[in-house]
Short mmCIF file of C-alpha atoms in Angstrom, two decimals:
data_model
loop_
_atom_site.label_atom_id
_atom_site.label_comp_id
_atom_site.label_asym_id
_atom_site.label_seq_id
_atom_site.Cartn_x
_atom_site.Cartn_y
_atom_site.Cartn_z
CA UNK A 1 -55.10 -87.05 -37.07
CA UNK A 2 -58.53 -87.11 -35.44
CA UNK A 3 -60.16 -83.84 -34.49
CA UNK A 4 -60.12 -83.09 -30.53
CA UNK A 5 -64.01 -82.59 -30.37
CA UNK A 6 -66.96 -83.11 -27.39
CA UNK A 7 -70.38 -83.37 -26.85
CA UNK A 8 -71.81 -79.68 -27.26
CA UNK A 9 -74.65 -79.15 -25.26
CA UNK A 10 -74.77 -74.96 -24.46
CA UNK A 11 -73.66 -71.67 -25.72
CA UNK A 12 -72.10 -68.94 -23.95
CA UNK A 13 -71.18 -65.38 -24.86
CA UNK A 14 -67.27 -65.47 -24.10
CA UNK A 15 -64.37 -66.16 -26.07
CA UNK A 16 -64.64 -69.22 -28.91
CA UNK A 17 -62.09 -71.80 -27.16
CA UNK A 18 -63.77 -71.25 -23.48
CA UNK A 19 -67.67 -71.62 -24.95
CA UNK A 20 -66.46 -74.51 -26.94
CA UNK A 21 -65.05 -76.12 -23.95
CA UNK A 22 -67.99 -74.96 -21.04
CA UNK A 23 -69.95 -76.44 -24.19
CA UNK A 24 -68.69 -80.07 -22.69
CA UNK A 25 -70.19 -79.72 -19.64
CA UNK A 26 -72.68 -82.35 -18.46
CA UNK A 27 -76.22 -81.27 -18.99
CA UNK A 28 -77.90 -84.55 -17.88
CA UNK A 29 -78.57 -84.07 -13.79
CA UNK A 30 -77.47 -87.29 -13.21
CA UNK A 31 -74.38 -88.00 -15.51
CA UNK A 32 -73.00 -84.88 -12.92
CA UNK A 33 -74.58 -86.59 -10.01
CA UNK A 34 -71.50 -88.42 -8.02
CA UNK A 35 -71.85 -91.69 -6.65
CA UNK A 36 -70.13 -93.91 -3.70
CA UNK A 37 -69.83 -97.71 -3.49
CA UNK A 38 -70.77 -99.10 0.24
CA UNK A 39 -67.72 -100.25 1.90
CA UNK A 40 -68.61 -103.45 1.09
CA UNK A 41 -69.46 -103.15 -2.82
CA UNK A 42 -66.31 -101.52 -2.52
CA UNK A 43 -63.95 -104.51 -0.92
CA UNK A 44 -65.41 -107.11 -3.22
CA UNK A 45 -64.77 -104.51 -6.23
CA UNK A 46 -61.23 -104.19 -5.56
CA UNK A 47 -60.70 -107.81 -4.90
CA UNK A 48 -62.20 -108.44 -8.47
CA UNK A 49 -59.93 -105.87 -9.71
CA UNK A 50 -56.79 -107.62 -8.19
CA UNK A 51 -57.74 -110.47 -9.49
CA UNK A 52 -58.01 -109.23 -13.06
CA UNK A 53 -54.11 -107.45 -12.97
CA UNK A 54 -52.80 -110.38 -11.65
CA UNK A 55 -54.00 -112.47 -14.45
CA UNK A 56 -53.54 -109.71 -17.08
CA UNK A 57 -50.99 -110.08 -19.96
CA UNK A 58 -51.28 -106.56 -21.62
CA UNK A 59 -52.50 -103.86 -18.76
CA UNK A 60 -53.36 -100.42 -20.00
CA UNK A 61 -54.45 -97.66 -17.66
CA UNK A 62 -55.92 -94.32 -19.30
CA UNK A 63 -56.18 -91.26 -16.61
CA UNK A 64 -58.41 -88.12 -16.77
CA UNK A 65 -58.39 -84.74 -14.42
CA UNK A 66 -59.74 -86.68 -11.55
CA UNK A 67 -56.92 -87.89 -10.52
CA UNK A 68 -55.24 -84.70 -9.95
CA UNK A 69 -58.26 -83.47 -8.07
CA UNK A 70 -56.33 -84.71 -4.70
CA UNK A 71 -53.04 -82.61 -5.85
CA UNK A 72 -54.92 -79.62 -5.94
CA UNK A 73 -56.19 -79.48 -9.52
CA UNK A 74 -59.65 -79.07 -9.71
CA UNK A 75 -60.89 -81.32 -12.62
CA UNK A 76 -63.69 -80.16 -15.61
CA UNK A 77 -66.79 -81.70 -15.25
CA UNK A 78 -67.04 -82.55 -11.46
CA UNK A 79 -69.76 -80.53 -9.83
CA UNK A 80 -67.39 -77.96 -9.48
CA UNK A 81 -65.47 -78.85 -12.30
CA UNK A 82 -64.02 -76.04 -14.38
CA UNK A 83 -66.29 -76.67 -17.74
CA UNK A 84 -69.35 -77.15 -15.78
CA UNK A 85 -68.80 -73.68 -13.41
CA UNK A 86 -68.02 -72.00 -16.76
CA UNK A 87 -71.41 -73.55 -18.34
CA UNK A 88 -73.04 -72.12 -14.95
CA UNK A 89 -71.87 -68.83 -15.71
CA UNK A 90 -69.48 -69.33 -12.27
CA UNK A 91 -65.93 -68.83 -12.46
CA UNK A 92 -63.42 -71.39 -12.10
CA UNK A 93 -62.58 -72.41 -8.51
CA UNK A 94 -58.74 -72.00 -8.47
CA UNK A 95 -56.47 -74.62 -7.60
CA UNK A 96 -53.09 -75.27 -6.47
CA UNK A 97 -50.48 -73.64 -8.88
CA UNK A 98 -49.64 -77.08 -11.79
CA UNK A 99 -45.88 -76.39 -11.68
CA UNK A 100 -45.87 -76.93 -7.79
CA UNK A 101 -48.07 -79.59 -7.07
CA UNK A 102 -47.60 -82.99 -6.30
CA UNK A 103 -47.66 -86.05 -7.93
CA UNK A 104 -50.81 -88.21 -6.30
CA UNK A 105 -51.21 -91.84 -4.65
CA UNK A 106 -52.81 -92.66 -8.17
CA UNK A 107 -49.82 -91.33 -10.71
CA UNK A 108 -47.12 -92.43 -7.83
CA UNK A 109 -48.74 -96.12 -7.94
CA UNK A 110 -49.27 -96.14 -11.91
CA UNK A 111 -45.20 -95.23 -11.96
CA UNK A 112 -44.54 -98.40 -9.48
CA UNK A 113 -46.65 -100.59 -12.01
CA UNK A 114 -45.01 -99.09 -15.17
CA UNK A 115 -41.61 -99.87 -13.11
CA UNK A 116 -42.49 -103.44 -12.05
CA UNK A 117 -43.50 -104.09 -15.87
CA UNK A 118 -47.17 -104.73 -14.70
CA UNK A 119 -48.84 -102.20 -16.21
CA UNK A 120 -47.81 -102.09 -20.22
CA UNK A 121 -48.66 -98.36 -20.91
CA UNK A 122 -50.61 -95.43 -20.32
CA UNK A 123 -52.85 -93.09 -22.11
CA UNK A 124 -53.82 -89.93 -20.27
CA UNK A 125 -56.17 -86.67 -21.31
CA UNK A 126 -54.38 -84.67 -18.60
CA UNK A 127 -52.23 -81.33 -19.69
CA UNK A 128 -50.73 -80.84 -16.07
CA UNK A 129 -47.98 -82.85 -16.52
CA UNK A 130 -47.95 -84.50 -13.91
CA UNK A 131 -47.24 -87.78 -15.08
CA UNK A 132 -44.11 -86.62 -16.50
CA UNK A 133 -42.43 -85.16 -13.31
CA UNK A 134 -43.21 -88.56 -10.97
CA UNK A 135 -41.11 -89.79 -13.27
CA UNK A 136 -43.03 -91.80 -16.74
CA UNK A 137 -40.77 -91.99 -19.29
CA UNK A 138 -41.65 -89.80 -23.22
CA UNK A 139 -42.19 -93.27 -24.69
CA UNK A 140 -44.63 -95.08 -22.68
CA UNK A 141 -47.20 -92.30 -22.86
CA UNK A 142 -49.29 -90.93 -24.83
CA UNK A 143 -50.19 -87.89 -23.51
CA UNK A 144 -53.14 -87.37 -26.24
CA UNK A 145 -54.01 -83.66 -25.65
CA UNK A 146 -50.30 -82.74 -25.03
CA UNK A 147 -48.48 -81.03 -21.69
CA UNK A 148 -47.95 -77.88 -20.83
CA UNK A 149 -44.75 -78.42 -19.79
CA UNK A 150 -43.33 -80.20 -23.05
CA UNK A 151 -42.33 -78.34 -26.06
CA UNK A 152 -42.24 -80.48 -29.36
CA UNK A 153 -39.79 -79.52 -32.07
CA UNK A 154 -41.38 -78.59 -35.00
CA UNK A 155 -38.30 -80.55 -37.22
CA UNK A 156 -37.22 -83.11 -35.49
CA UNK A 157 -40.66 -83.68 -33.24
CA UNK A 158 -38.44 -84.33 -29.76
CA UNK A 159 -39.84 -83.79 -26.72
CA UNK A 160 -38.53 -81.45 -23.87
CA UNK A 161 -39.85 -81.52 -20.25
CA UNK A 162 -39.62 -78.10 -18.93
CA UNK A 163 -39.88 -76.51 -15.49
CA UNK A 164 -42.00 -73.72 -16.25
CA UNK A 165 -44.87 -73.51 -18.21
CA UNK A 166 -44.51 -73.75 -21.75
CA UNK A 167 -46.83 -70.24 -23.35
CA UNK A 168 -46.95 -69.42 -26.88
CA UNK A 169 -44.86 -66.45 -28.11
CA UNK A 170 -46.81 -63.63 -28.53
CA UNK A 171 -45.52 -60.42 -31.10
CA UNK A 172 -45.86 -57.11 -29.92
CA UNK A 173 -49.26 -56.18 -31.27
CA UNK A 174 -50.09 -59.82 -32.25
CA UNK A 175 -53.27 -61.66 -30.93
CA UNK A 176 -53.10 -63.08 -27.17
CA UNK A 177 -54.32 -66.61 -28.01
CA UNK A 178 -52.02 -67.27 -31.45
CA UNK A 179 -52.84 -70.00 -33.27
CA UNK A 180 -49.30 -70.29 -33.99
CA UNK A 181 -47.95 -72.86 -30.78
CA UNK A 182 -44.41 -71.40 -31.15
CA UNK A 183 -42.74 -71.08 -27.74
CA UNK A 184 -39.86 -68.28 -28.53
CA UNK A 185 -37.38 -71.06 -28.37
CA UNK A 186 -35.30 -73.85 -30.32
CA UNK A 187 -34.67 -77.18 -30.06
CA UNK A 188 -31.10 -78.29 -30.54
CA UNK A 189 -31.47 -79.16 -33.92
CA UNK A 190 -32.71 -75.47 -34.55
CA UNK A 191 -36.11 -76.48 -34.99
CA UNK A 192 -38.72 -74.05 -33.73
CA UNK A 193 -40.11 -75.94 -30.01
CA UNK A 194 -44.28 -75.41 -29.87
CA UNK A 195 -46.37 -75.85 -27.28
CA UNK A 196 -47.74 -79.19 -27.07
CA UNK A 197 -51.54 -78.54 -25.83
CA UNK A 198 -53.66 -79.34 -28.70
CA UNK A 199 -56.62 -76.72 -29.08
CA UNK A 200 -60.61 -77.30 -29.72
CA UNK A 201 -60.74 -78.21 -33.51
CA UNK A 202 -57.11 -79.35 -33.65
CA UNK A 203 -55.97 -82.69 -35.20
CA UNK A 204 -54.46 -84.60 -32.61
CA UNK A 205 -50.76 -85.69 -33.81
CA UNK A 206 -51.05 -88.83 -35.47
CA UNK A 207 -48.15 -90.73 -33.12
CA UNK A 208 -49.52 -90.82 -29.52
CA UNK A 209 -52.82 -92.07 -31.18
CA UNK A 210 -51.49 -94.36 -32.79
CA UNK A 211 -49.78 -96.07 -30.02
CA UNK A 212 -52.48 -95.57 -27.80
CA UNK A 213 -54.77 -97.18 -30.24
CA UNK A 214 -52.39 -99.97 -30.56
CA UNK A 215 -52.16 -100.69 -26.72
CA UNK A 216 -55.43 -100.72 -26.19
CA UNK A 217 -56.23 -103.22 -28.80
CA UNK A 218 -53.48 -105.35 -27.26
CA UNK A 219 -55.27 -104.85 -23.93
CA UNK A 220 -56.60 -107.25 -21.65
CA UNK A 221 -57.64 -105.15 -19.35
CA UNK A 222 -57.95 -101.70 -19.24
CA UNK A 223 -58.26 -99.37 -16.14
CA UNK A 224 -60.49 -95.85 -16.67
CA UNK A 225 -59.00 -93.86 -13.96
CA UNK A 226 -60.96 -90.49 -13.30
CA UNK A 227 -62.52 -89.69 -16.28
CA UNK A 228 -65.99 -88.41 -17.57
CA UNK A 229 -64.92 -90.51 -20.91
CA UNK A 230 -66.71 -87.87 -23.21
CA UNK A 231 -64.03 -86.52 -25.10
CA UNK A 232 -63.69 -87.82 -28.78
CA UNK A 233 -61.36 -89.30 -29.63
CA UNK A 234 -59.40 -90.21 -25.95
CA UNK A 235 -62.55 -91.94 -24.76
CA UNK A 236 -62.24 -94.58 -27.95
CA UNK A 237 -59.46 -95.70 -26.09
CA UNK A 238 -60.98 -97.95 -23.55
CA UNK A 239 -64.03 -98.70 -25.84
CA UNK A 240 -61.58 -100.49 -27.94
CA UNK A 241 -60.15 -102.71 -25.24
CA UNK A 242 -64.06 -103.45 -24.61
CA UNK A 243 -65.13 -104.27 -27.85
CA UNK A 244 -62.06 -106.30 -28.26
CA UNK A 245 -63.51 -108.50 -25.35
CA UNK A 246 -60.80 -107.22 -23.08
CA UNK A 247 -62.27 -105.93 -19.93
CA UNK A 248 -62.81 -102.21 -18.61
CA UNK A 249 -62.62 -101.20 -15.55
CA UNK A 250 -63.76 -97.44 -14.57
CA UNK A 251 -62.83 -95.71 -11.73
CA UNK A 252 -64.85 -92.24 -11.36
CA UNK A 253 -67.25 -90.71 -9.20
CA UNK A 254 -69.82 -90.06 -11.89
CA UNK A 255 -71.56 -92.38 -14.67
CA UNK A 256 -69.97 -92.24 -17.76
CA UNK A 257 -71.06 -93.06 -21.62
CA UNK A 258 -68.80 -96.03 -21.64
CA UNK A 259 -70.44 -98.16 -18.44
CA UNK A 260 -72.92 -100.01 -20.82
CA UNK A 261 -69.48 -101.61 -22.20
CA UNK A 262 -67.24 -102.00 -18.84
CA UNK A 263 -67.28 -105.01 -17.04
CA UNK A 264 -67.06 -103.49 -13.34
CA UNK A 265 -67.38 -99.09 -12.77
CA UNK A 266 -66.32 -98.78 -9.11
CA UNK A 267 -67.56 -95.08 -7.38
CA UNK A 268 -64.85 -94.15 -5.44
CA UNK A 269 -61.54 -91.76 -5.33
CA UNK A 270 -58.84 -92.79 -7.29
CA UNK A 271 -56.47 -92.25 -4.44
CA UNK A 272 -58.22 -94.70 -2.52
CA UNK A 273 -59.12 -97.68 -5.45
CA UNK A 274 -55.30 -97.63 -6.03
CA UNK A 275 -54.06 -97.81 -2.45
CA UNK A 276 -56.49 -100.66 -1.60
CA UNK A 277 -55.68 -102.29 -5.34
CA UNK A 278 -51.46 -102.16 -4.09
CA UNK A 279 -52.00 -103.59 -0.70
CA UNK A 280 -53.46 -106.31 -2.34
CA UNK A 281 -50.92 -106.76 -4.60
CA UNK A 282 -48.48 -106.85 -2.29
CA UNK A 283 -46.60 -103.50 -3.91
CA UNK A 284 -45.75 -100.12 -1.88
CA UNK A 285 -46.60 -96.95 -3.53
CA UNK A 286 -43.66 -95.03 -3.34
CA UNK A 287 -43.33 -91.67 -2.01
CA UNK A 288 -42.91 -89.14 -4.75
CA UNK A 289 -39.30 -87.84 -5.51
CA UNK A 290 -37.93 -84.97 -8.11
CA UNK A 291 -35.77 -86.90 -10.28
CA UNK A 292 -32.72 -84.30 -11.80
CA UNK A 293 -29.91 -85.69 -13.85
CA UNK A 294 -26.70 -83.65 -14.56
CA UNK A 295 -23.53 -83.63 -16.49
CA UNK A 296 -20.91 -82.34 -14.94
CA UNK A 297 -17.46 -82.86 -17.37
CA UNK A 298 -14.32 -80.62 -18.65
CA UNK A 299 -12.69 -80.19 -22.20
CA UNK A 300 -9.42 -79.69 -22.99
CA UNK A 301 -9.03 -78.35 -26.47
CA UNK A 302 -7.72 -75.13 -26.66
CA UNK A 303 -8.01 -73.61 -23.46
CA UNK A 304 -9.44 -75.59 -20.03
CA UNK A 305 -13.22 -75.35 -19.57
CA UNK A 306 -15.15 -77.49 -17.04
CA UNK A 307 -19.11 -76.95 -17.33
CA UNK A 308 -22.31 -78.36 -15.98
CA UNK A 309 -25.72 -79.54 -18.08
CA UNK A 310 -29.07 -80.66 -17.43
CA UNK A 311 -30.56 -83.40 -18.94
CA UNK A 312 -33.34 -85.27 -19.43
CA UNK A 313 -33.59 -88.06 -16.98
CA UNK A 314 -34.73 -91.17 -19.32
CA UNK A 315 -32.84 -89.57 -22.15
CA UNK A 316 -29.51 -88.07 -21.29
CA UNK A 317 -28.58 -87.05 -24.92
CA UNK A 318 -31.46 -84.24 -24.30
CA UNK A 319 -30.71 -80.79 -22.45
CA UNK A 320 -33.06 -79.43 -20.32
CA UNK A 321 -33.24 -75.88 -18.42
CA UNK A 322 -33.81 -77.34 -14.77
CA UNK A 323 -30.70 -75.42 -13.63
CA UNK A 324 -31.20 -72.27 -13.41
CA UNK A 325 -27.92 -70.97 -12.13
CA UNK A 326 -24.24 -72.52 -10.78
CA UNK A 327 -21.46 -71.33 -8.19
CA UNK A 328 -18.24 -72.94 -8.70
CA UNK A 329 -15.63 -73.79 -6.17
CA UNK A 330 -12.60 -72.79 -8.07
CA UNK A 331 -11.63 -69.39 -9.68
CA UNK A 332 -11.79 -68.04 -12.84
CA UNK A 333 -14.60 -66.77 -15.25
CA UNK A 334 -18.11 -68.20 -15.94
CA UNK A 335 -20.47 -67.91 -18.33
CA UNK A 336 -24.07 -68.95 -19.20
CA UNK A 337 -25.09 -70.65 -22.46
CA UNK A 338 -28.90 -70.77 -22.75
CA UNK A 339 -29.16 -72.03 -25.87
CA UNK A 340 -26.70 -75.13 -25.22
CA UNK A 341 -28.42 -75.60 -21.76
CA UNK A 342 -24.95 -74.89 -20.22
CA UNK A 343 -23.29 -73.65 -17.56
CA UNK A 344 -19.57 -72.99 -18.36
CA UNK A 345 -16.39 -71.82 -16.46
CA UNK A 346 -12.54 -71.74 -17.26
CA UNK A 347 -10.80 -72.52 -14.27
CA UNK A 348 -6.58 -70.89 -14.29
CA UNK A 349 -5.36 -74.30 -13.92
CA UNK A 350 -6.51 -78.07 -14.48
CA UNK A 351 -8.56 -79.53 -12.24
CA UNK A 352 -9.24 -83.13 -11.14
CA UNK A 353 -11.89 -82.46 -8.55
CA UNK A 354 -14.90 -79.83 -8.59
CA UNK A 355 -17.92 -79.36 -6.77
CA UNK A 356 -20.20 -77.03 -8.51
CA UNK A 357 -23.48 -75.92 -6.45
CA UNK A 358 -26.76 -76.29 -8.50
CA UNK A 359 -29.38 -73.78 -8.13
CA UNK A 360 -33.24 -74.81 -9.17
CA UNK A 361 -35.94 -73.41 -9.92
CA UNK A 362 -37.82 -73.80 -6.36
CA UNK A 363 -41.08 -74.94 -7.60
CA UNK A 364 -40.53 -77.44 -4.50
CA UNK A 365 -38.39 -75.25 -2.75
CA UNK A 366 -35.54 -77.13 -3.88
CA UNK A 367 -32.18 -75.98 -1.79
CA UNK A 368 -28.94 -75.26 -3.73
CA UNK A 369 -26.83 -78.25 -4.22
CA UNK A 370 -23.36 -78.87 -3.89
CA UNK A 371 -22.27 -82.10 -6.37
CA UNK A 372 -18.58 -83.34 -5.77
CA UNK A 373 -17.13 -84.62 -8.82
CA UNK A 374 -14.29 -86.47 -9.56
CA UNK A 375 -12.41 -85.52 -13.37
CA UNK A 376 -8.85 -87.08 -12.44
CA UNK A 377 -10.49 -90.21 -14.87
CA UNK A 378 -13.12 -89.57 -16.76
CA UNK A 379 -13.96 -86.19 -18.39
CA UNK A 380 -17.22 -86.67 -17.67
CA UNK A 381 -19.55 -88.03 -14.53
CA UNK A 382 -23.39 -88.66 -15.04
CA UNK A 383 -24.79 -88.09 -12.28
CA UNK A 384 -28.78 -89.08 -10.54
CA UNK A 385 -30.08 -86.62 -8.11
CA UNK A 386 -33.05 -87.42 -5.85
CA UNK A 387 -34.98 -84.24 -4.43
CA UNK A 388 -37.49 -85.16 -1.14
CA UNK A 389 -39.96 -82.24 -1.16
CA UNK A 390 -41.56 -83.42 2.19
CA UNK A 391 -37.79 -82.69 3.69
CA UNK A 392 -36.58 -80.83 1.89
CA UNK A 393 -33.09 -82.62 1.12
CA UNK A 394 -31.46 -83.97 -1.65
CA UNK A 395 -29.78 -87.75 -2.36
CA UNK A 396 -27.37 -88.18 -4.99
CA UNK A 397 -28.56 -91.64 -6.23
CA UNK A 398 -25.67 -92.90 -8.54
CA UNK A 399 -22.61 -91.31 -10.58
CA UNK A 400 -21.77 -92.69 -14.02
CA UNK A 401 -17.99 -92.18 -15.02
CA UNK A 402 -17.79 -91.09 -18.40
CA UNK A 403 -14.48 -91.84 -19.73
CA UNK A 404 -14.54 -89.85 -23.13
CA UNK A 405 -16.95 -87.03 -22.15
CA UNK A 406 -19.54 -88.34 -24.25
CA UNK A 407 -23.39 -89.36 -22.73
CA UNK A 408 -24.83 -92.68 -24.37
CA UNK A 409 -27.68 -92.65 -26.67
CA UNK A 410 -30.49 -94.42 -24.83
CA UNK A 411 -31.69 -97.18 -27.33
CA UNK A 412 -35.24 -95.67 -27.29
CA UNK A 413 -34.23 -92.24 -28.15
CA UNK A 414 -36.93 -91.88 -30.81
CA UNK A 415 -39.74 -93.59 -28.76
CA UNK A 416 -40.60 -90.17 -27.16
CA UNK A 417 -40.55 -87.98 -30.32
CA UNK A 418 -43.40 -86.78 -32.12
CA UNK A 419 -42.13 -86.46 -35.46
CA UNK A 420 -45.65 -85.47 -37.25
CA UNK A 421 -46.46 -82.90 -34.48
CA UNK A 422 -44.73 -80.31 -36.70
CA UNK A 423 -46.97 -81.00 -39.57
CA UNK A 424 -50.35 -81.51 -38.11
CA UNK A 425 -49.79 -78.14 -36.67
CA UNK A 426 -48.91 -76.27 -39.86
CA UNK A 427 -52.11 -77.99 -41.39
CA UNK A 428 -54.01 -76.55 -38.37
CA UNK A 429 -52.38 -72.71 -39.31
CA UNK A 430 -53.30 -73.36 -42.34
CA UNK A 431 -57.06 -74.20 -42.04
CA UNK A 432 -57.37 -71.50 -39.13
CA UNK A 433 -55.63 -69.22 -41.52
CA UNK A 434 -57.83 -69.75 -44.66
CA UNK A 435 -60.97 -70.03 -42.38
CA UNK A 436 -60.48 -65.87 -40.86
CA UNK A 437 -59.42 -64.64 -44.29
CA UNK A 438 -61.91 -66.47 -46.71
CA UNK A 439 -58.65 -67.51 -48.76
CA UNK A 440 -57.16 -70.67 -50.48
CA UNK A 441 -55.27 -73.13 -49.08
CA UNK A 442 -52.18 -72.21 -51.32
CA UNK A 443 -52.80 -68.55 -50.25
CA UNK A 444 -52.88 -69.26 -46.59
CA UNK A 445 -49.83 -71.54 -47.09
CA UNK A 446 -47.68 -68.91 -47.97
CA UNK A 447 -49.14 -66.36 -45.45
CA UNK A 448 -47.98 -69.13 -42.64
CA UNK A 449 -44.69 -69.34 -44.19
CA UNK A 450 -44.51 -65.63 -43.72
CA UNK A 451 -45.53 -65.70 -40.23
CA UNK A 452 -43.14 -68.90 -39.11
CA UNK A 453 -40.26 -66.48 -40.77
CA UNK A 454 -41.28 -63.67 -38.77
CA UNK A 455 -41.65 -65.47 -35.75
CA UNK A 456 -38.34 -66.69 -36.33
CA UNK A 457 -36.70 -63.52 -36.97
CA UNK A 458 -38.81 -61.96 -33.51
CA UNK A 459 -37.81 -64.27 -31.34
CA UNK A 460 -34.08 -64.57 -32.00
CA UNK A 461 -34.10 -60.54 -31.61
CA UNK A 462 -36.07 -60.85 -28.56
CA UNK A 463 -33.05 -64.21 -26.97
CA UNK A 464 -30.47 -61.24 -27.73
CA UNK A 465 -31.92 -58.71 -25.18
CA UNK A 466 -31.36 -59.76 -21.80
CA UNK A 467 -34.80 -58.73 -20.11
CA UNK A 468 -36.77 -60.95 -22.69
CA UNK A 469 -34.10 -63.79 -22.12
CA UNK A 470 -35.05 -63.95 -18.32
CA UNK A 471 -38.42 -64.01 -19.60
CA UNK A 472 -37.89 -66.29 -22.41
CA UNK A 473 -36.82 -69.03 -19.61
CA UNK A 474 -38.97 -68.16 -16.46
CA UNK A 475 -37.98 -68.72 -12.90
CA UNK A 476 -40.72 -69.66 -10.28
CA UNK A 477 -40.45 -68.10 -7.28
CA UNK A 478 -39.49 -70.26 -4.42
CA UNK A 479 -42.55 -71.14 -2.54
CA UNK A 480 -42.93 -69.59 1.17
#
């Protein structure tokens, strides 16, 4: 994989990762300068654009921080951007918590495409995840430097979307930034699940690249949304529709190093380049909605057991930990299985009707939820919840009977997974490893080994005490 590198243009006296990243801050005046298109430059811009998606066969879009400015994010190398406050010796301006804001006009209307089948796939430098939770599916992303909300197992190389954020496990004693991107948790394949943010000087996994590279050589056209397009190698992306003799189309504020190739840069918001580009299409950008999907089913084997599991929306077959807790209607005892992403309870009798009441995490201030279920048929129901966090209320959108218990194996299953994230990141220990003790690669090989055993053996001891499971699977606070 290709190294996640920038433009260096400064030194600071702080840690290594933050210097190397203030480092990318513009130092040219007027590649920080932002720019607006008259209302009129503007009009004829997005008419042009409208045009162009309309008679588009293969649309890519490819997203940067400035489109999360409008959620609350500030973005990197905006006047106030993070990297160039840093370079200025300022601190960071601080922002709306990532885990509880919004989805914006710009990733809502980029979903709507994606759903339509207008827009072919998307490439995106942003970590906040938010294209994830307004609802893109694993497989037509590539998220190129990772989420902070997806853990990738280090085996298998599946993705899973979490609620909270996803921080590396740190040993007592150990070092606060570890190279090592091991979470403290498992996949179910009892894989070790790592953090998916790729660090300065880390190989990008070879996967998301690829397809990203692949896409945009298919491209047509490709739409720059919000992006300084100076980070190597994300910013080929677009280049390579260009050179192709596709067309590029920026969207951002400021110049970029890619205008001498694009055939129209429009200066304006994002939020407001996509709203005028859907009324013209015709298409409503919808209002953004929590997507939660839930199994709610019984077994029969030895002794009665009804239970209730998230999963992933576009991938059923995957637990996640969106519930955080469940009261049942019926008597008898419950229990909690973390590590199955289950919530379990044997009821004294059989039962052909429950309604368990899902608690959340609150990051949107979710209520509890009461899901009636039906298990006279089928000994299992899938079931599609809808979450409105402008009113607060939820929608149960559909309920799949599932005759034999058992949740169908999306035909894409693999198209999310990231099955050489595992090994690009060992090579990474590795180098970082042989780089701080001056040693061999075989040497640091084996002191990795040691570590990934340790970490192992630490963070199973740490799942069996119950204050470092609550912490091992955090719980936002509900938001006042």
């Amino acid at each position: 994989g290709k190294l996640l590198s920038f433009r260096r243009t400064s030194s600071h006296r702080q840690c290594p990762s933050l210097v190397a990243m203030a480092s990318t801050a513009h130092d040219d005046p007027e590649m920080m300068q932002e720019h607006y298109d008259s209302e009129e430059e503007l009009q004829q811009k997005v008419d042009r654009l409208a045009e162009m998606v309309r008679e588009s066969q293969h649309f890519v879009a490819f997203t940067g921080a400035g489109i999360s400015t409008s959620a609350g994010i500030p973005d990197f190398r905006g006047p106030d951007g993070k990297w160039t406050r840093q370079a200025q010796g300022k601190e960071a301006l601080k922002g709306v918590s990532v885990v509880e804001a919004f989805p914006t006009p710009t990733h809502m209307a980029l979903l709507e495409l994606y759903n339509r089948g207008v827009l072919k796939y998307l490439i995106s430098q942003n970590c906040d995840g938010l294209h994830r939770r307004s609802g893109f599916p694993a497989a037509a992303i590539s998220e190129l430097h990772g989420n902070g909300w997806v853990e990738i197992c280090e085996s298998c190389g599946q993705q899973h979307f979490r609620d909270f954020k996803c921080t590396r496990f740190m040993r007592p004693g150990g070092p606060k930034l570890p190279t090592d991107h091991f979470t403290g948790r498992f996949c179910h394949c009892g894989g070790r699940l790592l953090n998916s943010t790729i660090d300065f000087g880390q190989s990008l996994p070879q996967k998301p690249l690829t397809l990203a590279a692949t896409h945009s050589n298919q491209a047509d056209l490709h739409l720059a949304l919000g992006s300084s397009l100076t980070v190597s190698p994300a910013n080929a992306q677009p280049e390579i529709t260009a050179r192709n003799g596709g067309k590029l189309v920026i969207v951002n504020l400021q110049k970029t190093p890619l205008d001498k190739h694009a055939t129209m840069h429009i200066f304006a918001k994002t939020d407001l380049v996509m709203g005028m580009l859907m009324e013209r299409l015709g298409i409503q950008i919808p209002t953004f909605q929590l997507l939660r999907r839930v199994i709610v089913g019984k077994r029969t084997q030895s002794q009665m057991e009804v239970y209730v599991r998230a999963v992933d929306i576009h991938e059923p077959s995957i637990p996640t930990d969106h519930v955080h807790a469940v009261e049942w209607d019926i008597a008898g005892p419950s229990k909690d299985f973390p590590d199955k992403k289950e919530h379990r309870m044997r009821p004294r009798a059989d039962v052909a009707e429950v309604v368990p009441t899902l608690m959340w995490r609150g990051h949107y201030r979710e209520p509890p939820t009461p899901v009636p279920v039906s298990l006279g048929a089928a000994l299992a129901v899938n079931v599609l919840l809808a979450y409105d966090p402008y009113r607060l209320s939820w929608a149960c959108l559909s309920k799949e009977e599932l005759p034999d218990g058992q949740v169908p194996t999306p035909g894409d299953l693999q198209g999310g997974c990231i099955p050489d994230y595992g090994e690009s990141h060992r090579e990474y220990c590795i180098k970082k490893a042989q780089q701080s003790r001056n040693c061999s690669d075989e040497e640091a090989a084996k002191l990795i080994d040691t570590r990934v055993a340790e970490s192992i053996r630490a963070a199973k001891g740490a799942a069996s005490r119950p204050e470092a499971k609550a912490k091992a699977l955090p719980r936002s606070p509900t938001r006042r």
